């Protein structure tokens, strides 16, 4: 037992030094949204509803930024491990230009056609004024997110996740003060309500982008030689998109499957739908643990493969998987054992609590599968094996999670627990197939980058 929990050294130590900041950054990002909702709830319920609808739309649109962000992270990790500084900077530069361009285009579209998009979402007329205001401001400055996502991905790939975490922590604090001042009218500012929340969010994102730029150039890349971009390295952008496009397709398909699942749960009734929301909020900590370890492992794997240490990358992944399963098991079991008190924070409705407890029990199995999926999916992605894993993901999520979820939950009458069991089958089946694909070691034959050029 001592060996499982003692402080690791070497590559294992590096893995957990990366995991900690990534975990905190992800947790803080989620906290940012929770704080916004909480503070707006003291302004008006309509404000919360309006902002919730807009954020749902913005989150789907901002998925387009992940097309390059995922590929940028993979390619930068490989070139960083290979010590090929020129190629590293070329990937950084092309990705920044591409995402900034896409970000500005999307921001312009959201600003000009935001109202039309909200009409298509059939938003209630009484929510439209607040929703339109929030869309114009936050959507209009969406390019801040596009650039910030790219820089954060590069910093992580270069083993410097602390900087992104520090920026996120600062932004959380600024956002609280900004919301307090602009929503409610303190410190001499007018009470602007939803408009104030939108201004605070956009200003904070602008500050975050500026700070990330400063850290990028002060701590990682002192300068970007223009000679590296003459002629323009289109091949580097192509390599980024080769990884990013399939990954984005998988994410879009996942979001679509979740919308379908929510539609099915809605057929069971409001209590089941509410129980799902509470369960999703409670189990998020275990998910963040799994995601953080998977992201850290993919960075280490990319660095090692770039340095031509593929066997070390292979062995490290199995170590990370065992740790991820252990941590996730402890977290999900703890959540189940404390389920009733935790659910009691959200509701006193015993029917909802009973429904949610059934799902939490099954979730112990689900989280083991999800930890496996995330780790091996990110590992395969980090070595450029993206197409086959995406096909596996698409088949499993639509057959098990959607089709079997409908059969177990609706047709067989097993309710939310039955649907959760289908979700567990989805995660476990995907995890098993991805694990086997990683174990075949066919990815070792892939050559995403040329022989490393060591530049001091």
Coordinates of C-alpha atoms in Angstrom, one line a residue:
X1 CA 0.0 0.0 0.0
X2 CA 2.9 2.4 0.8
X3 CA 4.3 1.9 -2.7
X4 CA 1.0 3.0 -4.2
X5 CA 0.9 6.3 -2.3
X6 CA 4.6 7.3 -1.8
X7 CA 5.9 10.3 -3.7
X8 CA 7.2 9.0 -7.1
X9 CA 10.4 10.1 -8.7
X10 CA 11.8 10.4 -12.3
X11 CA 9.2 10.1 -15.1
X12 CA 6.5 9.1 -12.6
X13 CA 7.2 12.2 -10.5
X14 CA 7.0 14.3 -13.6
X15 CA 3.7 12.8 -14.4
X16 CA 2.2 13.8 -11.1
X17 CA 3.8 17.3 -11.2
X18 CA 1.8 17.8 -14.4
X19 CA -1.4 16.3 -13.1
X20 CA -1.7 18.6 -10.0
X21 CA -1.7 21.9 -11.9
X22 CA -3.9 20.5 -14.7
X23 CA -6.4 19.3 -12.1
X24 CA -6.5 22.6 -10.3
X25 CA -6.9 24.6 -13.6
X26 CA -9.8 22.4 -14.7
X27 CA -11.5 22.6 -11.3
X28 CA -11.0 26.4 -11.3
X29 CA -12.5 26.7 -14.8
X30 CA -15.6 24.9 -13.6
X31 CA -15.7 27.0 -10.5
X32 CA -15.8 30.1 -12.8
X33 CA -19.1 29.0 -14.3
X34 CA -20.6 28.0 -11.0
X35 CA -19.7 31.4 -9.5
X36 CA -21.4 33.2 -12.4
X37 CA -24.5 31.2 -12.0
X38 CA -24.6 31.7 -8.3
X39 CA -24.2 35.4 -8.4
X40 CA -26.7 35.9 -11.2
X41 CA -29.2 33.8 -9.2
X42 CA -29.3 36.7 -6.7
X43 CA -30.1 39.1 -9.5
X44 CA -33.0 37.1 -11.1
X45 CA -34.0 33.6 -12.1
X46 CA -34.6 34.8 -15.7
X47 CA -31.0 36.1 -15.9
X48 CA -29.7 32.6 -15.0
X49 CA -32.0 31.0 -17.6
X50 CA -31.0 33.5 -20.3
X51 CA -27.2 33.1 -19.6
X52 CA -27.6 29.3 -19.4
X53 CA -29.1 29.1 -22.9
X54 CA -26.4 31.4 -24.4
X55 CA -23.6 29.5 -22.7
X56 CA -24.9 26.2 -24.1
X57 CA -24.8 27.7 -27.6
X58 CA -21.4 29.3 -27.0
X59 CA -19.9 26.1 -25.7
X60 CA -20.9 24.2 -28.8
X61 CA -19.5 27.0 -31.1
X62 CA -16.2 27.2 -29.1
X63 CA -15.7 23.5 -29.8
X64 CA -14.4 24.7 -33.2
X65 CA -11.4 26.1 -31.3
X66 CA -10.5 22.5 -30.2
X67 CA -9.9 21.5 -33.8
X68 CA -6.4 23.1 -33.6
X69 CA -6.0 23.1 -29.8
X70 CA -5.8 19.2 -29.6
X71 CA -3.5 18.9 -32.6
X72 CA -1.3 21.8 -31.3
X73 CA -0.9 20.1 -27.9
X74 CA 0.1 16.8 -29.5
X75 CA 2.6 18.2 -32.1
X76 CA 4.1 20.6 -29.6
X77 CA 4.7 17.8 -27.1
X78 CA 6.4 15.7 -29.7
X79 CA 8.7 18.5 -30.9
X80 CA 9.4 19.6 -27.4
X81 CA 10.5 16.0 -26.6
X82 CA 12.6 15.9 -29.8
X83 CA 14.2 19.3 -28.9
X84 CA 13.3 20.5 -32.3
X85 CA 12.8 24.2 -31.4
X86 CA 12.2 25.4 -34.9
X87 CA 9.3 23.0 -35.6
X88 CA 7.9 23.7 -32.1
X89 CA 7.8 27.5 -32.8
X90 CA 6.3 26.8 -36.3
X91 CA 3.5 24.8 -34.8
X92 CA 2.9 27.5 -32.2
X93 CA 2.9 30.3 -34.7
X94 CA 0.6 28.6 -37.3
X95 CA -1.8 27.4 -34.6
X96 CA -2.0 30.9 -33.1
X97 CA -2.7 32.5 -36.4
X98 CA -5.3 29.9 -37.5
X99 CA -7.2 29.9 -34.2
X100 CA -7.0 33.7 -33.9
X101 CA -8.4 34.0 -37.4
X102 CA -11.2 31.5 -36.8
X103 CA -11.9 33.1 -33.4
X104 CA -12.3 36.6 -35.0
X105 CA -14.6 35.2 -37.7
X106 CA -16.8 33.4 -35.2
X107 CA -16.9 36.4 -32.9
X108 CA -18.1 38.6 -35.7
X109 CA -20.8 36.0 -36.7
X110 CA -21.9 35.8 -33.0
X111 CA -22.1 39.6 -32.7
X112 CA -23.9 40.1 -36.0
X113 CA -26.2 37.1 -36.0
X114 CA -26.5 36.3 -32.3
X115 CA -30.2 37.2 -32.2
X116 CA -31.0 35.0 -35.2
X117 CA -29.2 32.0 -33.5
X118 CA -31.2 32.5 -30.3
X119 CA -34.5 32.6 -32.3
X120 CA -33.5 29.3 -33.8
X121 CA -33.1 27.9 -30.3
X122 CA -36.7 28.9 -29.6
X123 CA -35.8 31.0 -26.6
X124 CA -38.7 32.4 -24.6
X125 CA -39.5 36.0 -25.5
X126 CA -39.0 37.2 -21.9
X127 CA -35.5 35.9 -21.9
X128 CA -34.5 37.4 -25.3
X129 CA -33.3 40.9 -24.1
X130 CA -30.8 39.4 -21.5
X131 CA -29.7 36.6 -23.8
X132 CA -29.1 38.9 -26.7
X133 CA -27.0 41.3 -24.6
X134 CA -24.9 38.5 -23.2
X135 CA -24.5 37.0 -26.6
X136 CA -23.3 40.2 -28.2
X137 CA -20.7 40.9 -25.5
X138 CA -19.3 37.5 -24.6
X139 CA -19.7 36.1 -28.1
X140 CA -18.3 39.2 -29.7
X141 CA -15.1 38.7 -27.7
X142 CA -14.9 35.0 -28.2
X143 CA -11.6 35.3 -29.9
X144 CA -10.0 35.8 -26.5
X145 CA -10.9 32.1 -25.7
X146 CA -9.5 30.9 -29.1
X147 CA -6.1 32.4 -28.4
X148 CA -6.1 31.5 -24.7
X149 CA -6.9 27.8 -25.5
X150 CA -4.0 27.6 -27.9
X151 CA -1.4 29.2 -25.6
X152 CA -2.6 27.0 -22.6
X153 CA -2.1 23.9 -24.8
X154 CA 1.4 25.0 -25.8
X155 CA 2.4 25.7 -22.2
X156 CA 1.1 22.3 -21.1
X157 CA 2.9 20.5 -23.9
X158 CA 6.2 22.2 -22.8
X159 CA 5.7 20.9 -19.2
X160 CA 4.6 24.3 -17.9
X161 CA 1.0 23.9 -16.8
X162 CA 1.6 26.0 -13.6
X163 CA 1.3 29.2 -15.6
X164 CA -2.1 28.5 -17.0
X165 CA -3.3 27.4 -13.5
X166 CA -2.0 30.6 -11.9
X167 CA -3.8 32.7 -14.6
X168 CA -7.0 30.8 -14.1
X169 CA -6.8 31.3 -10.3
X170 CA -6.3 35.0 -10.7
X171 CA -9.2 35.3 -13.2
X172 CA -11.5 33.5 -10.7
X173 CA -10.7 36.2 -8.1
X174 CA -11.1 39.1 -10.6
X175 CA -14.4 37.6 -11.9
X176 CA -15.9 37.5 -8.4
X177 CA -15.0 41.2 -7.9
X178 CA -16.1 42.1 -11.4
X179 CA -19.5 40.4 -11.0
X180 CA -20.0 41.9 -7.6
X181 CA -19.3 45.4 -8.9
X182 CA -21.1 45.3 -12.2
X183 CA -24.1 43.0 -11.6
X184 CA -25.1 44.7 -8.3
X185 CA -23.6 48.1 -8.7
X186 CA -20.8 48.4 -6.1
X187 CA -17.5 50.4 -5.9
X188 CA -19.1 53.3 -7.8
X189 CA -20.2 51.2 -10.8
X190 CA -23.8 51.1 -12.1
X191 CA -25.9 47.9 -11.5
X192 CA -25.9 46.4 -15.0
X193 CA -27.3 42.9 -14.2
X194 CA -26.6 40.4 -17.1
X195 CA -24.8 43.1 -19.1
X196 CA -22.4 43.5 -16.1
X197 CA -21.8 39.8 -15.9
X198 CA -21.0 39.7 -19.7
X199 CA -18.6 42.7 -19.3
X200 CA -16.9 41.1 -16.3
X201 CA -16.5 37.7 -18.1
X202 CA -15.1 39.3 -21.3
X203 CA -12.7 41.6 -19.5
X204 CA -11.4 38.6 -17.4
X205 CA -10.9 36.6 -20.6
X206 CA -9.0 39.4 -22.2
X207 CA -6.8 39.8 -19.1
X208 CA -6.2 36.0 -19.2
X209 CA -5.2 36.1 -22.8
X210 CA -2.8 39.0 -22.2
X211 CA -1.2 37.2 -19.2
X212 CA -0.8 34.0 -21.1
X213 CA 1.0 35.9 -23.9
X214 CA 3.3 37.5 -21.4
X215 CA 4.2 34.1 -19.8
X216 CA 4.6 32.5 -23.2
X217 CA 7.2 35.0 -24.4
X218 CA 8.9 35.5 -21.0
X219 CA 9.1 31.8 -19.9
X220 CA 9.1 29.7 -23.0
X221 CA 9.6 31.4 -26.4
X222 CA 11.6 34.7 -26.0
X223 CA 11.1 35.5 -29.7
X224 CA 9.5 34.1 -32.8
X225 CA 12.0 34.4 -35.8
X226 CA 10.1 35.4 -38.9
X227 CA 12.6 33.4 -40.9
X228 CA 10.9 30.2 -39.6
X229 CA 7.7 31.2 -41.5
X230 CA 9.3 31.9 -44.9
X231 CA 8.0 30.0 -46.7
X232 CA 4.9 29.5 -44.6
X233 CA 5.0 26.0 -43.0
X234 CA 1.6 24.8 -44.2
X235 CA 2.7 21.2 -43.5
X236 CA 2.8 22.0 -39.8
X237 CA -0.8 23.3 -39.9
X238 CA -1.8 20.2 -41.9
X239 CA -0.3 17.9 -39.2
X240 CA -2.2 19.8 -36.5
X241 CA -5.5 19.5 -38.4
X242 CA -4.9 15.7 -39.1
X243 CA -5.1 15.2 -35.3
X244 CA -7.6 17.9 -34.5
X245 CA -10.4 17.3 -37.0
X246 CA -11.1 13.6 -36.0
X247 CA -10.9 14.6 -32.3
X248 CA -13.3 17.4 -32.8
X249 CA -15.7 15.1 -34.7
X250 CA -15.6 12.7 -31.7
X251 CA -16.5 15.5 -29.3
X252 CA -19.3 16.8 -31.5
X253 CA -20.7 13.3 -31.7
X254 CA -20.5 12.9 -27.9
X255 CA -22.4 16.2 -27.4
X256 CA -25.0 15.1 -29.9
X257 CA -25.4 11.7 -28.1
X258 CA -25.8 13.5 -24.7
X259 CA -28.6 15.7 -26.2
X260 CA -30.3 12.5 -27.4
X261 CA -29.9 10.9 -23.9
X262 CA -31.4 13.9 -22.2
X263 CA -34.4 13.7 -24.5
X264 CA -34.9 10.0 -23.5
X265 CA -34.5 10.9 -19.7
X266 CA -37.1 13.6 -20.2
X267 CA -39.5 10.9 -21.2
X268 CA -39.2 9.4 -17.7
X269 CA -40.3 12.6 -16.0
X270 CA -39.0 15.7 -14.3
X271 CA -37.7 13.9 -11.3
X272 CA -35.5 11.7 -13.4
X273 CA -34.2 14.7 -15.3
X274 CA -33.5 16.6 -12.1
X275 CA -31.8 13.5 -10.6
X276 CA -29.5 13.3 -13.6
X277 CA -28.4 16.9 -13.2
X278 CA -27.6 16.4 -9.5
X279 CA -25.6 13.2 -10.2
X280 CA -23.6 14.8 -13.0
X281 CA -22.7 17.6 -10.6
X282 CA -21.6 15.3 -7.8
X283 CA -19.5 12.9 -9.9
X284 CA -17.6 15.6 -11.6
X285 CA -14.7 15.4 -9.2
X286 CA -13.9 11.8 -10.2
X287 CA -14.1 12.8 -13.8
X288 CA -11.7 15.7 -13.3
X289 CA -9.2 13.4 -11.7
X290 CA -9.3 11.0 -14.6
X291 CA -9.1 13.7 -17.2
X292 CA -6.1 15.4 -15.5
X293 CA -4.1 12.2 -15.2
X294 CA -5.0 11.4 -18.9
X295 CA -3.9 14.8 -20.1
X296 CA -0.7 14.7 -18.1
X297 CA 0.1 11.2 -19.4
X298 CA -0.5 12.3 -23.0
X299 CA 2.0 15.1 -22.5
X300 CA 4.6 12.8 -21.1
X301 CA 4.0 10.3 -23.8
X302 CA 4.3 12.9 -26.5
X303 CA 7.6 14.1 -25.0
X304 CA 9.0 10.6 -24.8
X305 CA 7.9 9.5 -28.3
X306 CA 9.4 12.8 -29.6
X307 CA 12.7 11.9 -27.9
X308 CA 12.5 8.4 -29.5
X309 CA 11.8 6.7 -26.1
X310 CA 8.7 4.8 -27.1
X311 CA 9.1 1.9 -24.7
X312 CA 9.4 4.3 -21.8
X313 CA 6.2 6.0 -23.0
X314 CA 4.5 2.6 -23.2
X315 CA 5.5 1.6 -19.6
X316 CA 4.6 4.9 -18.1
X317 CA 1.1 4.7 -19.6
X318 CA 0.4 1.5 -17.7
X319 CA 1.6 3.0 -14.4
X320 CA -0.6 6.0 -15.0
X321 CA -3.6 3.8 -15.7
X322 CA -3.2 1.8 -12.5
X323 CA -3.0 5.0 -10.5
X324 CA -6.0 6.5 -12.3
X325 CA -8.1 3.5 -11.6
X326 CA -7.2 3.5 -7.9
X327 CA -7.9 7.3 -7.4
X328 CA -11.1 7.1 -9.4
X329 CA -12.3 4.0 -7.4
X330 CA -11.7 5.8 -4.1
X331 CA -13.4 9.0 -5.3
X332 CA -16.5 7.3 -6.8
X333 CA -16.9 5.0 -3.8
X334 CA -16.6 7.9 -1.5
X335 CA -19.2 9.8 -3.5
X336 CA -21.7 6.9 -3.3
X337 CA -21.2 6.4 0.5
X338 CA -21.7 10.2 1.0
X339 CA -24.4 10.3 -1.7
X340 CA -27.5 11.1 0.5
X341 CA -25.9 14.0 2.4
X342 CA -24.4 15.4 -0.8
X343 CA -27.8 15.1 -2.6
X344 CA -29.4 16.7 0.4
X345 CA -27.5 19.9 -0.3
X346 CA -29.5 20.2 -3.6
X347 CA -32.9 18.8 -2.7
X348 CA -35.1 17.5 0.0
X349 CA -37.2 15.4 -2.4
X350 CA -36.7 11.8 -1.3
X351 CA -37.9 10.4 -4.7
X352 CA -35.2 12.3 -6.5
X353 CA -32.6 11.2 -3.9
X354 CA -33.6 7.6 -4.3
X355 CA -33.4 7.8 -8.1
X356 CA -30.0 9.5 -7.9
X357 CA -28.6 6.9 -5.4
X358 CA -29.3 4.1 -7.9
X359 CA -27.3 6.0 -10.6
X360 CA -24.4 6.7 -8.1
X361 CA -24.0 3.0 -7.3
X362 CA -23.7 2.1 -11.0
X363 CA -21.4 5.1 -11.4
X364 CA -18.6 3.3 -9.4
X365 CA -18.3 0.9 -12.4
X366 CA -18.8 3.7 -15.0
X367 CA -15.9 5.8 -13.6
X368 CA -13.5 2.8 -13.9
X369 CA -14.4 2.5 -17.6
X370 CA -14.2 6.3 -18.1
X371 CA -10.7 6.5 -16.5
X372 CA -9.6 3.8 -19.0
X373 CA -11.1 5.5 -22.0
X374 CA -9.6 8.9 -21.2
X375 CA -6.1 7.6 -20.5
X376 CA -5.7 5.4 -23.6
X377 CA -7.6 7.7 -25.9
X378 CA -5.3 10.5 -25.0
X379 CA -2.2 8.3 -25.3
X380 CA -3.3 7.1 -28.7
X381 CA -4.0 10.7 -29.7
X382 CA -0.6 11.8 -28.5
X383 CA 1.2 9.4 -31.0
X384 CA -1.1 10.3 -33.9
X385 CA -3.4 7.3 -33.8
X386 CA -6.7 9.2 -34.0
X387 CA -8.9 7.8 -36.8
X388 CA -9.5 4.2 -35.6
X389 CA -10.1 5.3 -32.0
X390 CA -12.7 7.9 -33.2
X391 CA -14.5 5.1 -35.2
X392 CA -14.5 2.9 -32.0
X393 CA -15.8 5.9 -30.0
X394 CA -18.7 6.7 -32.4
X395 CA -19.9 3.1 -32.6
X396 CA -19.8 2.4 -28.9
X397 CA -21.4 5.6 -27.7
X398 CA -24.3 5.4 -30.1
X399 CA -24.9 1.7 -29.6
X400 CA -24.4 1.3 -25.9
X401 CA -25.0 4.7 -24.4
X402 CA -27.9 5.8 -26.7
X403 CA -29.6 2.6 -28.0
X404 CA -29.0 0.4 -25.0
X405 CA -29.7 3.4 -22.7
X406 CA -33.1 3.7 -24.4
X407 CA -33.8 0.0 -24.1
X408 CA -32.8 -0.4 -20.5
X409 CA -34.2 2.9 -19.2
X410 CA -37.4 3.2 -21.3
X411 CA -38.4 -0.2 -22.8
X412 CA -37.3 -2.4 -19.9
X413 CA -38.4 0.2 -17.3
X414 CA -35.2 0.3 -15.3
X415 CA -35.2 4.1 -15.1
X416 CA -32.1 6.2 -14.6
X417 CA -30.1 3.3 -13.0
X418 CA -30.8 1.2 -16.1
X419 CA -29.6 4.0 -18.4
X420 CA -26.6 4.6 -16.2
X421 CA -25.7 0.9 -16.6
X422 CA -25.9 1.4 -20.3
X423 CA -23.5 4.3 -20.0
X424 CA -21.2 2.1 -17.9
X425 CA -21.2 -0.5 -20.7
X426 CA -20.4 2.2 -23.2
X427 CA -17.4 3.4 -21.2
X428 CA -16.1 -0.1 -20.3
X429 CA -16.4 -1.4 -23.9
X430 CA -14.6 1.7 -25.3
X431 CA -12.0 1.4 -22.6
X432 CA -11.4 -2.3 -23.3
X433 CA -11.0 -1.8 -27.1
X434 CA -8.7 1.3 -26.7
X435 CA -6.6 -0.5 -24.1
X436 CA -6.1 -3.4 -26.5
X437 CA -5.2 -1.1 -29.4
X438 CA -2.6 0.6 -27.2
X439 CA -1.3 -2.8 -26.1
X440 CA -0.7 -4.0 -29.7
X441 CA 2.0 -1.2 -29.9
X442 CA 1.2 -0.7 -33.6
X443 CA 1.5 3.0 -32.9
X444 CA 5.3 2.5 -32.5
X445 CA 5.5 2.3 -36.3
X446 CA 4.0 5.7 -36.7
X447 CA 6.4 8.6 -37.5
X448 CA 4.6 11.9 -36.9
X449 CA 7.8 13.9 -36.9
X450 CA 11.1 13.6 -38.8
X451 CA 14.4 12.9 -37.1
X452 CA 14.8 15.4 -34.3
X453 CA 17.0 18.4 -34.9
X454 CA 18.6 19.3 -31.6
X455 CA 18.9 23.1 -31.3
X456 CA 20.2 24.5 -28.1

